[in-house]
């Protein structure tokens, strides 16, 4: 079994940002990545300084190439299925049966999205159905925007999105709006559509159960999130409930309740974007390095 200073579970933006800090501190790092970036369906990434409008796959591949230039970085394309141990003595097992050891674990697994159960919606996720207006709102060119209710967070989306276009809030029997909320939405120019949705067609056309078709430049919804694997729970990490779902609970230093296990990125913070994931990962990487310094000093 080969041992490392740190094993990073998840090689997307947060995991790579953390790994970069660590290899620049000359720590040995193994990144284990299953190749399931959350934004893999998106053609463009926005709001990330110096990379605005870039293909997110290119951002990721460029970052990996730069990381692999460091001699203490190892990368394996594999899914972690099991993790156990304690600080300075962790073990992880992958889907191919490989076993690796590390003094620290960083969980950067990303999240899974539970979307509203509407025919045609999942197929458009990341291309014409979005969750983050800061990432995708500008490109809708102040056109018609539909907000599909999924949970109470959808009300916040409907209140915010008029900054980017003319908003119709499709409640779809998922939320109840009291009079103050209705008044607030009206003041913001939001149209409330209570008829249930039958399916999504075309680019972003909403077919209602009464036969009407509502055409939009783009659609937004607020999916419920959860860590994309059970590794955090398997190793004993506490989870926290947020308005957006479940995340791994961490301290300000990104360490979980299990000494030596850290977490970062979408699985360990809200809200979510590439910029925020990179920042969170960079902070986690630095804090992991500091955990070695103080114990070894």
Short mmCIF file of N, CA, C and O in Angstrom, two decimals, residues 66-204:
data_model
loop_
_atom_site.label_atom_id
_atom_site.label_comp_id
_atom_site.label_asym_id
_atom_site.label_seq_id
_atom_site.Cartn_x
_atom_site.Cartn_y
_atom_site.Cartn_z
N UNK A 66 -1.51 21.58 -15.05
CA UNK A 66 -0.61 22.38 -14.22
C UNK A 66 -0.25 21.66 -12.93
O UNK A 66 0.90 21.71 -12.47
N UNK A 67 -1.22 20.98 -12.34
CA UNK A 67 -0.95 20.22 -11.11
C UNK A 67 0.05 19.10 -11.36
O UNK A 67 0.97 18.87 -10.55
N UNK A 68 -0.11 18.40 -12.47
CA UNK A 68 0.73 17.25 -12.73
C UNK A 68 2.17 17.62 -13.04
O UNK A 68 3.05 16.75 -13.13
N UNK A 69 2.45 18.91 -13.18
CA UNK A 69 3.83 19.37 -13.34
C UNK A 69 4.61 19.30 -12.03
O UNK A 69 5.84 19.37 -12.02
N UNK A 70 3.90 19.16 -10.91
CA UNK A 70 4.55 19.09 -9.60
C UNK A 70 4.90 17.65 -9.29
O UNK A 70 4.05 16.76 -9.39
N UNK A 71 6.14 17.37 -8.90
CA UNK A 71 6.59 15.98 -8.72
C UNK A 71 5.93 15.24 -7.56
O UNK A 71 5.94 14.01 -7.53
N UNK A 72 5.36 15.96 -6.61
CA UNK A 72 4.73 15.27 -5.46
C UNK A 72 3.24 15.02 -5.67
O UNK A 72 2.56 14.58 -4.75
N UNK A 73 2.75 15.28 -6.88
CA UNK A 73 1.33 15.04 -7.19
C UNK A 73 1.16 13.72 -7.92
O UNK A 73 1.84 13.44 -8.92
N UNK A 74 0.25 12.91 -7.43
CA UNK A 74 -0.16 11.69 -8.13
C UNK A 74 -1.66 11.79 -8.41
O UNK A 74 -2.41 12.34 -7.61
N UNK A 75 -2.09 11.24 -9.54
CA UNK A 75 -3.51 11.32 -9.93
C UNK A 75 -3.96 9.95 -10.41
O UNK A 75 -3.31 9.34 -11.27
N UNK A 76 -5.07 9.48 -9.89
CA UNK A 76 -5.64 8.21 -10.33
C UNK A 76 -7.12 8.44 -10.64
O UNK A 76 -7.86 8.98 -9.81
N UNK A 77 -7.53 8.04 -11.83
CA UNK A 77 -8.93 8.13 -12.22
C UNK A 77 -9.66 6.90 -11.70
O UNK A 77 -9.63 5.83 -12.32
N UNK A 78 -10.29 7.06 -10.55
CA UNK A 78 -10.96 5.93 -9.92
C UNK A 78 -11.93 6.46 -8.87
O UNK A 78 -11.78 7.58 -8.37
N UNK A 79 -12.93 5.66 -8.55
CA UNK A 79 -13.96 6.03 -7.58
C UNK A 79 -13.61 5.47 -6.21
O UNK A 79 -13.37 4.26 -6.07
N UNK A 80 -13.59 6.33 -5.19
CA UNK A 80 -13.39 5.87 -3.83
C UNK A 80 -14.69 5.27 -3.31
O UNK A 80 -15.75 5.91 -3.36
N UNK A 81 -14.61 4.05 -2.80
CA UNK A 81 -15.82 3.36 -2.32
C UNK A 81 -15.79 3.15 -0.81
O UNK A 81 -16.82 2.82 -0.21
N UNK A 82 -14.63 3.32 -0.19
CA UNK A 82 -14.54 3.07 1.24
C UNK A 82 -13.41 3.90 1.83
O UNK A 82 -12.36 4.07 1.19
N UNK A 83 -13.60 4.40 3.03
CA UNK A 83 -12.55 5.12 3.74
C UNK A 83 -12.67 4.81 5.23
O UNK A 83 -13.77 4.65 5.76
N UNK A 84 -11.53 4.71 5.89
CA UNK A 84 -11.54 4.42 7.32
C UNK A 84 -10.22 4.89 7.93
O UNK A 84 -9.31 5.31 7.22
N UNK A 85 -10.14 4.80 9.25
CA UNK A 85 -8.91 5.15 9.94
C UNK A 85 -9.03 6.38 10.80
O UNK A 85 -10.13 6.87 11.09
N UNK A 86 -7.89 6.90 11.20
CA UNK A 86 -7.82 8.08 12.06
C UNK A 86 -6.63 8.93 11.63
O UNK A 86 -5.84 8.52 10.75
N UNK A 87 -6.51 10.11 12.24
CA UNK A 87 -5.46 11.05 11.83
C UNK A 87 -4.09 10.37 11.78
O UNK A 87 -3.72 9.65 12.70
N UNK A 88 -3.39 10.60 10.69
CA UNK A 88 -2.08 10.04 10.39
C UNK A 88 -2.12 8.58 9.94
O UNK A 88 -1.08 8.01 9.62
N UNK A 89 -3.33 7.99 9.87
CA UNK A 89 -3.42 6.57 9.48
C UNK A 89 -4.76 6.27 8.80
O UNK A 89 -5.52 5.41 9.25
N UNK A 90 -5.04 6.98 7.70
CA UNK A 90 -6.27 6.73 6.95
C UNK A 90 -6.00 5.75 5.81
O UNK A 90 -4.90 5.69 5.25
N UNK A 91 -7.05 5.01 5.47
CA UNK A 91 -6.99 4.08 4.35
C UNK A 91 -8.21 4.32 3.47
O UNK A 91 -9.32 4.48 3.98
N UNK A 92 -8.00 4.33 2.16
CA UNK A 92 -9.12 4.41 1.22
C UNK A 92 -9.03 3.26 0.23
O UNK A 92 -7.93 2.81 -0.12
N UNK A 93 -10.19 2.80 -0.19
CA UNK A 93 -10.27 1.73 -1.19
C UNK A 93 -11.07 2.24 -2.37
O UNK A 93 -12.06 2.95 -2.21
N UNK A 94 -10.65 1.87 -3.57
CA UNK A 94 -11.32 2.32 -4.79
C UNK A 94 -12.15 1.20 -5.41
O UNK A 94 -12.07 0.03 -5.00
N UNK A 95 -12.92 1.56 -6.43
CA UNK A 95 -13.80 0.60 -7.09
C UNK A 95 -13.03 -0.50 -7.80
O UNK A 95 -13.58 -1.57 -8.07
N UNK A 96 -11.75 -0.26 -8.11
CA UNK A 96 -10.93 -1.28 -8.76
C UNK A 96 -10.18 -2.14 -7.76
O UNK A 96 -9.38 -2.99 -8.16
N UNK A 97 -10.42 -1.90 -6.46
CA UNK A 97 -9.80 -2.71 -5.43
C UNK A 97 -8.46 -2.20 -4.94
O UNK A 97 -7.83 -2.84 -4.08
N UNK A 98 -8.01 -1.05 -5.44
CA UNK A 98 -6.75 -0.49 -4.97
C UNK A 98 -6.92 0.12 -3.59
O UNK A 98 -7.98 0.68 -3.27
N UNK A 99 -5.87 0.04 -2.78
CA UNK A 99 -5.90 0.59 -1.42
C UNK A 99 -4.73 1.56 -1.26
O UNK A 99 -3.59 1.25 -1.65
N UNK A 100 -5.04 2.73 -0.71
CA UNK A 100 -4.03 3.77 -0.50
C UNK A 100 -4.12 4.27 0.94
O UNK A 100 -5.19 4.24 1.56
N UNK A 101 -2.99 4.76 1.45
CA UNK A 101 -2.96 5.30 2.80
C UNK A 101 -2.57 6.77 2.79
O UNK A 101 -1.91 7.26 1.87
N UNK A 102 -3.00 7.49 3.83
CA UNK A 102 -2.66 8.91 3.94
C UNK A 102 -2.75 9.38 5.38
O UNK A 102 -3.49 8.81 6.18
N UNK A 103 -2.03 10.45 5.67
CA UNK A 103 -2.10 11.07 7.00
C UNK A 103 -3.31 11.98 7.12
O UNK A 103 -3.82 12.20 8.22
N UNK A 104 -3.77 12.53 6.01
CA UNK A 104 -4.94 13.39 6.00
C UNK A 104 -5.85 13.00 4.84
O UNK A 104 -5.37 12.57 3.78
N UNK A 105 -7.15 13.21 5.02
CA UNK A 105 -8.13 13.04 3.95
C UNK A 105 -8.81 14.37 3.67
O UNK A 105 -9.19 15.08 4.61
N UNK A 106 -8.97 14.68 2.41
CA UNK A 106 -9.78 15.84 2.02
C UNK A 106 -10.91 15.35 1.14
O UNK A 106 -10.69 14.76 0.08
N UNK A 107 -12.14 15.59 1.59
CA UNK A 107 -13.32 15.19 0.85
C UNK A 107 -13.80 16.37 0.00
O UNK A 107 -14.29 17.36 0.51
N UNK A 108 -13.61 16.23 -1.30
CA UNK A 108 -14.05 17.25 -2.26
C UNK A 108 -14.92 16.56 -3.30
O UNK A 108 -14.71 16.68 -4.51
N UNK A 109 -15.89 15.82 -2.79
CA UNK A 109 -16.67 14.90 -3.63
C UNK A 109 -17.71 15.58 -4.50
O UNK A 109 -18.28 14.95 -5.39
N UNK A 110 -17.99 16.87 -4.23
CA UNK A 110 -19.09 17.50 -4.94
C UNK A 110 -20.43 16.97 -4.45
O UNK A 110 -20.50 16.22 -3.47
N UNK A 111 -21.50 17.36 -5.13
CA UNK A 111 -22.84 17.01 -4.69
C UNK A 111 -23.64 16.40 -5.83
O UNK A 111 -23.32 16.55 -7.00
N UNK A 112 -24.70 15.70 -5.45
CA UNK A 112 -25.72 15.27 -6.40
C UNK A 112 -26.90 16.21 -6.27
O UNK A 112 -27.17 16.75 -5.20
N UNK A 113 -27.59 16.43 -7.36
CA UNK A 113 -28.74 17.34 -7.40
C UNK A 113 -30.02 16.55 -7.56
O UNK A 113 -30.16 15.76 -8.50
N UNK A 114 -30.97 16.75 -6.64
CA UNK A 114 -32.31 16.18 -6.80
C UNK A 114 -33.20 17.23 -7.43
O UNK A 114 -33.57 18.23 -6.80
N UNK A 115 -33.53 17.02 -8.69
CA UNK A 115 -34.29 17.99 -9.46
C UNK A 115 -35.80 17.70 -9.37
O UNK A 115 -36.20 16.58 -9.07
N UNK A 116 -36.61 18.70 -9.65
CA UNK A 116 -38.05 18.45 -9.72
C UNK A 116 -38.35 17.35 -10.75
O UNK A 116 -37.70 17.28 -11.80
N UNK A 117 -39.30 16.51 -10.43
CA UNK A 117 -39.64 15.38 -11.30
C UNK A 117 -40.57 15.85 -12.41
O UNK A 117 -41.79 15.66 -12.37
N UNK A 118 -39.96 16.48 -13.40
CA UNK A 118 -40.71 17.03 -14.54
C UNK A 118 -40.08 16.48 -15.81
O UNK A 118 -38.85 16.60 -16.00
N UNK A 119 -40.86 15.89 -16.66
CA UNK A 119 -40.36 15.32 -17.90
C UNK A 119 -39.61 16.37 -18.72
O UNK A 119 -40.13 17.47 -18.96
N UNK A 120 -38.39 16.05 -19.13
CA UNK A 120 -37.61 16.95 -19.98
C UNK A 120 -36.72 17.91 -19.23
O UNK A 120 -35.88 18.56 -19.85
N UNK A 121 -36.86 17.98 -17.91
CA UNK A 121 -36.06 18.96 -17.16
C UNK A 121 -34.62 18.48 -16.97
O UNK A 121 -33.67 19.23 -17.24
N UNK A 122 -34.44 17.25 -16.53
CA UNK A 122 -33.09 16.75 -16.25
C UNK A 122 -32.21 16.78 -17.49
O UNK A 122 -31.01 17.06 -17.41
N UNK A 123 -32.82 16.52 -18.67
CA UNK A 123 -32.04 16.52 -19.91
C UNK A 123 -31.50 17.89 -20.27
O UNK A 123 -30.54 18.00 -21.05
N UNK A 124 -32.08 18.95 -19.72
CA UNK A 124 -31.67 20.31 -20.03
C UNK A 124 -30.87 20.95 -18.90
O UNK A 124 -30.50 22.12 -18.99
N UNK A 125 -30.59 20.18 -17.85
CA UNK A 125 -29.86 20.68 -16.70
C UNK A 125 -28.44 21.08 -17.11
O UNK A 125 -27.69 20.30 -17.68
N UNK A 126 -28.10 22.34 -16.87
CA UNK A 126 -26.77 22.83 -17.22
C UNK A 126 -26.68 23.46 -18.60
O UNK A 126 -25.67 24.10 -18.92
N UNK A 127 -27.72 23.28 -19.43
CA UNK A 127 -27.70 23.89 -20.76
C UNK A 127 -28.77 24.96 -20.92
O UNK A 127 -28.51 26.03 -21.45
N UNK A 128 -29.99 24.69 -20.46
CA UNK A 128 -31.02 25.73 -20.46
C UNK A 128 -31.81 25.75 -19.16
O UNK A 128 -32.72 26.57 -19.01
N UNK A 129 -31.47 24.87 -18.23
CA UNK A 129 -32.03 24.88 -16.88
C UNK A 129 -30.87 25.03 -15.91
O UNK A 129 -29.91 24.24 -15.95
N UNK A 130 -30.95 26.04 -15.03
CA UNK A 130 -29.81 26.40 -14.19
C UNK A 130 -30.25 26.58 -12.73
O UNK A 130 -31.44 26.59 -12.42
N UNK A 131 -29.24 26.75 -11.86
CA UNK A 131 -29.55 27.07 -10.47
C UNK A 131 -28.96 28.40 -10.03
O UNK A 131 -29.43 29.01 -9.08
N UNK A 132 -27.89 28.88 -10.72
CA UNK A 132 -27.17 30.07 -10.27
C UNK A 132 -27.30 31.23 -11.25
O UNK A 132 -26.74 31.18 -12.35
N UNK A 133 -28.02 32.30 -10.89
CA UNK A 133 -28.15 33.43 -11.81
C UNK A 133 -26.84 34.16 -12.06
O UNK A 133 -26.62 34.71 -13.14
N UNK A 134 -25.94 34.15 -11.08
CA UNK A 134 -24.65 34.81 -11.27
C UNK A 134 -23.79 34.08 -12.30
O UNK A 134 -22.94 34.68 -12.95
N UNK A 135 -24.04 32.79 -12.46
CA UNK A 135 -23.30 31.99 -13.44
C UNK A 135 -23.92 32.05 -14.83
O UNK A 135 -23.21 31.95 -15.83
N UNK A 136 -25.25 32.18 -14.91
CA UNK A 136 -25.92 32.02 -16.20
C UNK A 136 -26.95 33.10 -16.54
O UNK A 136 -27.47 33.11 -17.65
N UNK A 137 -27.23 34.00 -15.60
CA UNK A 137 -28.28 34.97 -15.84
C UNK A 137 -27.99 35.98 -16.94
O UNK A 137 -28.86 36.32 -17.75
N UNK A 138 -26.76 36.48 -17.01
CA UNK A 138 -26.41 37.54 -17.96
C UNK A 138 -26.65 37.10 -19.41
O UNK A 138 -27.11 37.88 -20.24
N UNK A 139 -26.33 35.85 -19.70
CA UNK A 139 -26.42 35.34 -21.07
C UNK A 139 -27.86 35.23 -21.57
O UNK A 139 -28.09 35.04 -22.76
N UNK A 140 -28.83 35.34 -20.68
CA UNK A 140 -30.24 35.29 -21.10
C UNK A 140 -30.71 36.61 -21.67
O UNK A 140 -31.84 36.73 -22.13
N UNK A 141 -29.83 37.61 -21.65
CA UNK A 141 -30.03 38.88 -22.37
C UNK A 141 -31.33 39.58 -21.99
O UNK A 141 -32.04 40.11 -22.84
N UNK A 142 -31.66 39.55 -20.69
CA UNK A 142 -32.85 40.22 -20.16
C UNK A 142 -34.14 39.72 -20.82
O UNK A 142 -35.11 40.45 -20.96
N UNK A 143 -34.12 38.45 -21.20
CA UNK A 143 -35.30 37.85 -21.83
C UNK A 143 -36.27 37.28 -20.82
O UNK A 143 -36.23 37.60 -19.62
N UNK A 144 -37.15 36.41 -21.30
CA UNK A 144 -38.14 35.77 -20.45
C UNK A 144 -37.47 34.64 -19.65
O UNK A 144 -36.82 33.76 -20.22
N UNK A 145 -37.65 34.67 -18.34
CA UNK A 145 -37.04 33.69 -17.45
C UNK A 145 -38.13 32.98 -16.66
O UNK A 145 -39.02 33.63 -16.10
N UNK A 146 -38.06 31.66 -16.62
CA UNK A 146 -38.98 30.89 -15.82
C UNK A 146 -38.29 30.35 -14.58
O UNK A 146 -37.17 29.83 -14.68
N UNK A 147 -38.92 30.47 -13.44
CA UNK A 147 -38.43 29.87 -12.20
C UNK A 147 -39.38 28.74 -11.82
O UNK A 147 -40.57 28.99 -11.59
N UNK A 148 -38.88 27.52 -11.80
CA UNK A 148 -39.70 26.36 -11.48
C UNK A 148 -39.54 26.04 -10.00
O UNK A 148 -38.44 25.73 -9.54
N UNK A 149 -40.62 26.12 -9.26
CA UNK A 149 -40.57 25.89 -7.82
C UNK A 149 -40.21 24.44 -7.53
O UNK A 149 -40.74 23.51 -8.14
N UNK A 150 -39.29 24.27 -6.58
CA UNK A 150 -38.90 22.94 -6.13
C UNK A 150 -39.01 22.83 -4.61
O UNK A 150 -39.27 21.76 -4.08
N UNK A 151 -38.82 23.94 -3.92
CA UNK A 151 -38.82 24.00 -2.46
C UNK A 151 -38.87 25.47 -2.08
O UNK A 151 -38.85 26.35 -2.96
N UNK A 152 -38.92 25.80 -0.79
CA UNK A 152 -39.03 27.21 -0.41
C UNK A 152 -37.90 28.11 -0.92
O UNK A 152 -38.10 29.32 -1.08
N UNK A 153 -36.71 27.56 -1.20
CA UNK A 153 -35.62 28.37 -1.75
C UNK A 153 -35.98 28.95 -3.11
O UNK A 153 -35.41 29.95 -3.54
N UNK A 154 -36.95 28.34 -3.79
CA UNK A 154 -37.36 28.83 -5.11
C UNK A 154 -37.97 30.22 -5.01
O UNK A 154 -37.90 31.01 -5.97
N UNK A 155 -38.58 30.53 -3.89
CA UNK A 155 -39.14 31.88 -3.71
C UNK A 155 -38.02 32.90 -3.77
O UNK A 155 -38.14 33.96 -4.40
N UNK A 156 -36.91 32.60 -3.13
CA UNK A 156 -35.74 33.50 -3.16
C UNK A 156 -35.26 33.68 -4.59
O UNK A 156 -34.91 34.79 -5.01
N UNK A 157 -35.22 32.60 -5.36
CA UNK A 157 -34.81 32.71 -6.77
C UNK A 157 -35.75 33.65 -7.53
O UNK A 157 -35.30 34.51 -8.30
N UNK A 158 -37.05 33.47 -7.33
CA UNK A 158 -38.02 34.29 -8.04
C UNK A 158 -37.89 35.76 -7.66
O UNK A 158 -38.10 36.66 -8.50
N UNK A 159 -37.54 36.04 -6.42
CA UNK A 159 -37.35 37.42 -5.97
C UNK A 159 -36.08 38.03 -6.55
O UNK A 159 -36.03 39.23 -6.82
N UNK A 160 -35.05 37.22 -6.74
CA UNK A 160 -33.74 37.71 -7.19
C UNK A 160 -33.65 37.87 -8.69
O UNK A 160 -33.03 38.82 -9.20
N UNK A 161 -34.25 36.97 -9.44
CA UNK A 161 -34.00 36.89 -10.88
C UNK A 161 -34.52 38.04 -11.72
O UNK A 161 -34.07 38.23 -12.85
N UNK A 162 -35.48 38.88 -11.26
CA UNK A 162 -35.86 40.04 -12.09
C UNK A 162 -34.69 40.97 -12.43
O UNK A 162 -34.80 41.78 -13.35
N UNK A 163 -33.58 40.86 -11.72
CA UNK A 163 -32.38 41.61 -12.10
C UNK A 163 -31.87 41.20 -13.47
O UNK A 163 -31.13 41.95 -14.11
N UNK A 164 -32.25 39.99 -13.94
CA UNK A 164 -31.72 39.46 -15.19
C UNK A 164 -32.76 39.34 -16.30
O UNK A 164 -32.41 38.95 -17.41
N UNK A 165 -34.02 39.62 -16.04
CA UNK A 165 -35.02 39.50 -17.09
C UNK A 165 -36.43 39.53 -16.53
O UNK A 165 -36.65 39.83 -15.36
N UNK A 166 -37.40 39.24 -17.40
CA UNK A 166 -38.81 39.21 -17.00
C UNK A 166 -39.15 37.82 -16.48
O UNK A 166 -39.02 36.83 -17.21
N UNK A 167 -39.57 37.75 -15.23
CA UNK A 167 -39.67 36.46 -14.53
C UNK A 167 -41.11 35.99 -14.39
O UNK A 167 -42.00 36.76 -14.00
N UNK A 168 -41.31 34.71 -14.70
CA UNK A 168 -42.55 34.01 -14.38
C UNK A 168 -42.21 32.93 -13.36
O UNK A 168 -41.33 32.10 -13.60
N UNK A 169 -42.90 32.95 -12.23
CA UNK A 169 -42.68 31.97 -11.17
C UNK A 169 -43.71 30.87 -11.32
O UNK A 169 -44.90 31.08 -11.11
N UNK A 170 -43.25 29.68 -11.71
CA UNK A 170 -44.11 28.53 -11.94
C UNK A 170 -44.16 27.73 -10.64
O UNK A 170 -43.26 26.93 -10.34
N UNK A 171 -45.21 27.92 -9.85
CA UNK A 171 -45.25 27.32 -8.52
C UNK A 171 -45.46 25.81 -8.57
O UNK A 171 -45.03 25.10 -7.65
N UNK A 172 -46.15 25.29 -9.58
CA UNK A 172 -46.25 23.85 -9.83
C UNK A 172 -46.70 23.06 -8.59
O UNK A 172 -46.29 21.91 -8.39
N UNK A 173 -47.52 23.70 -7.75
CA UNK A 173 -48.06 23.08 -6.53
C UNK A 173 -46.98 22.68 -5.52
O UNK A 173 -47.20 21.84 -4.65
N UNK A 174 -45.78 23.29 -5.64
CA UNK A 174 -44.67 22.94 -4.76
C UNK A 174 -44.50 23.92 -3.60
O UNK A 174 -43.86 23.58 -2.60
N UNK A 175 -45.01 25.13 -3.74
CA UNK A 175 -44.90 26.12 -2.66
C UNK A 175 -46.23 26.83 -2.51
O UNK A 175 -47.01 26.95 -3.47
N UNK A 176 -46.48 27.29 -1.30
CA UNK A 176 -47.64 28.12 -1.04
C UNK A 176 -47.17 29.54 -0.77
O UNK A 176 -46.24 29.74 0.02
N UNK A 177 -47.81 30.50 -1.40
CA UNK A 177 -47.39 31.89 -1.29
C UNK A 177 -48.39 32.66 -0.45
O UNK A 177 -49.58 32.71 -0.78
N UNK A 178 -47.90 33.26 0.64
CA UNK A 178 -48.80 34.06 1.45
C UNK A 178 -48.95 35.45 0.82
O UNK A 178 -48.26 35.80 -0.15
N UNK A 179 -49.84 36.25 1.37
CA UNK A 179 -50.14 37.54 0.76
C UNK A 179 -48.94 38.48 0.73
O UNK A 179 -48.69 39.12 -0.29
N UNK A 180 -48.15 38.59 1.81
CA UNK A 180 -46.97 39.46 1.73
C UNK A 180 -45.98 39.02 0.65
O UNK A 180 -45.40 39.86 -0.03
N UNK A 181 -45.81 37.71 0.47
CA UNK A 181 -44.91 37.22 -0.56
C UNK A 181 -45.45 37.52 -1.95
O UNK A 181 -44.71 37.94 -2.85
N UNK A 182 -46.74 37.31 -2.14
CA UNK A 182 -47.36 37.64 -3.42
C UNK A 182 -47.20 39.12 -3.74
O UNK A 182 -46.90 39.50 -4.88
N UNK A 183 -47.37 39.95 -2.73
CA UNK A 183 -47.22 41.39 -2.94
C UNK A 183 -45.79 41.75 -3.28
O UNK A 183 -45.53 42.58 -4.16
N UNK A 184 -44.86 41.12 -2.61
CA UNK A 184 -43.45 41.37 -2.88
C UNK A 184 -43.10 40.97 -4.31
O UNK A 184 -42.41 41.72 -5.04
N UNK A 185 -43.56 39.80 -4.74
CA UNK A 185 -43.28 39.35 -6.10
C UNK A 185 -43.91 40.29 -7.13
O UNK A 185 -43.30 40.63 -8.16
N UNK A 186 -45.12 40.75 -6.85
CA UNK A 186 -45.79 41.67 -7.76
C UNK A 186 -45.02 42.97 -7.88
O UNK A 186 -44.85 43.52 -8.98
N UNK A 187 -44.53 43.46 -6.76
CA UNK A 187 -43.74 44.69 -6.77
C UNK A 187 -42.49 44.54 -7.62
O UNK A 187 -42.05 45.50 -8.28
N UNK A 188 -41.92 43.36 -7.64
CA UNK A 188 -40.72 43.09 -8.43
C UNK A 188 -41.04 42.78 -9.89
O UNK A 188 -40.13 42.53 -10.69
N UNK A 189 -42.32 42.74 -10.23
CA UNK A 189 -42.73 42.47 -11.61
C UNK A 189 -42.80 41.00 -11.96
O UNK A 189 -42.88 40.63 -13.14
N UNK A 190 -42.80 40.14 -10.95
CA UNK A 190 -42.84 38.70 -11.20
C UNK A 190 -44.27 38.24 -11.43
O UNK A 190 -45.18 38.56 -10.66
N UNK A 191 -44.49 37.48 -12.51
CA UNK A 191 -45.79 36.87 -12.79
C UNK A 191 -45.83 35.51 -12.12
O UNK A 191 -44.90 34.70 -12.26
N UNK A 192 -46.89 35.24 -11.38
CA UNK A 192 -47.04 33.94 -10.72
C UNK A 192 -47.97 33.08 -11.56
O UNK A 192 -49.11 33.46 -11.84
N UNK A 193 -47.48 31.89 -11.95
CA UNK A 193 -48.26 30.93 -12.73
C UNK A 193 -48.48 29.69 -11.88
O UNK A 193 -47.53 28.96 -11.54
N UNK A 194 -49.75 29.44 -11.53
CA UNK A 194 -50.06 28.34 -10.61
C UNK A 194 -50.41 27.03 -11.32
O UNK A 194 -50.44 25.98 -10.67
N UNK A 195 -50.66 27.08 -12.62
CA UNK A 195 -51.00 25.84 -13.34
C UNK A 195 -49.83 24.88 -13.32
O UNK A 195 -48.68 25.28 -13.51
N UNK A 196 -50.11 23.62 -13.12
CA UNK A 196 -49.04 22.63 -13.03
C UNK A 196 -48.33 22.43 -14.38
O UNK A 196 -48.91 22.66 -15.45
N UNK A 197 -47.08 22.03 -14.28
CA UNK A 197 -46.25 21.78 -15.46
C UNK A 197 -46.42 20.33 -15.91
O UNK A 197 -46.36 19.41 -15.10
N UNK A 198 -46.59 20.14 -17.21
CA UNK A 198 -46.67 18.80 -17.76
C UNK A 198 -45.30 18.30 -18.20
O UNK A 198 -44.90 17.18 -17.90
N UNK A 199 -44.53 19.16 -18.92
CA UNK A 199 -43.22 18.75 -19.43
C UNK A 199 -42.47 19.98 -19.95
O UNK A 199 -43.04 21.06 -20.11
N UNK A 200 -41.18 19.76 -20.20
CA UNK A 200 -40.34 20.79 -20.82
C UNK A 200 -39.99 20.32 -22.22
O UNK A 200 -39.59 19.16 -22.42
N UNK A 201 -40.11 21.21 -23.21
CA UNK A 201 -39.79 20.87 -24.59
C UNK A 201 -38.86 21.93 -25.18
O UNK A 201 -38.65 22.99 -24.60
N UNK A 202 -38.32 21.62 -26.39
CA UNK A 202 -37.51 22.59 -27.10
C UNK A 202 -36.33 23.07 -26.27
O UNK A 202 -35.72 22.31 -25.51
N UNK A 203 -35.98 24.34 -26.44
CA UNK A 203 -34.87 24.91 -25.68
C UNK A 203 -35.24 25.06 -24.21
O UNK A 203 -34.55 24.53 -23.33
N UNK A 204 -36.33 25.75 -23.94
CA UNK A 204 -36.78 25.94 -22.55
C UNK A 204 -38.26 26.30 -22.57
O UNK A 204 -38.69 27.27 -21.94
#
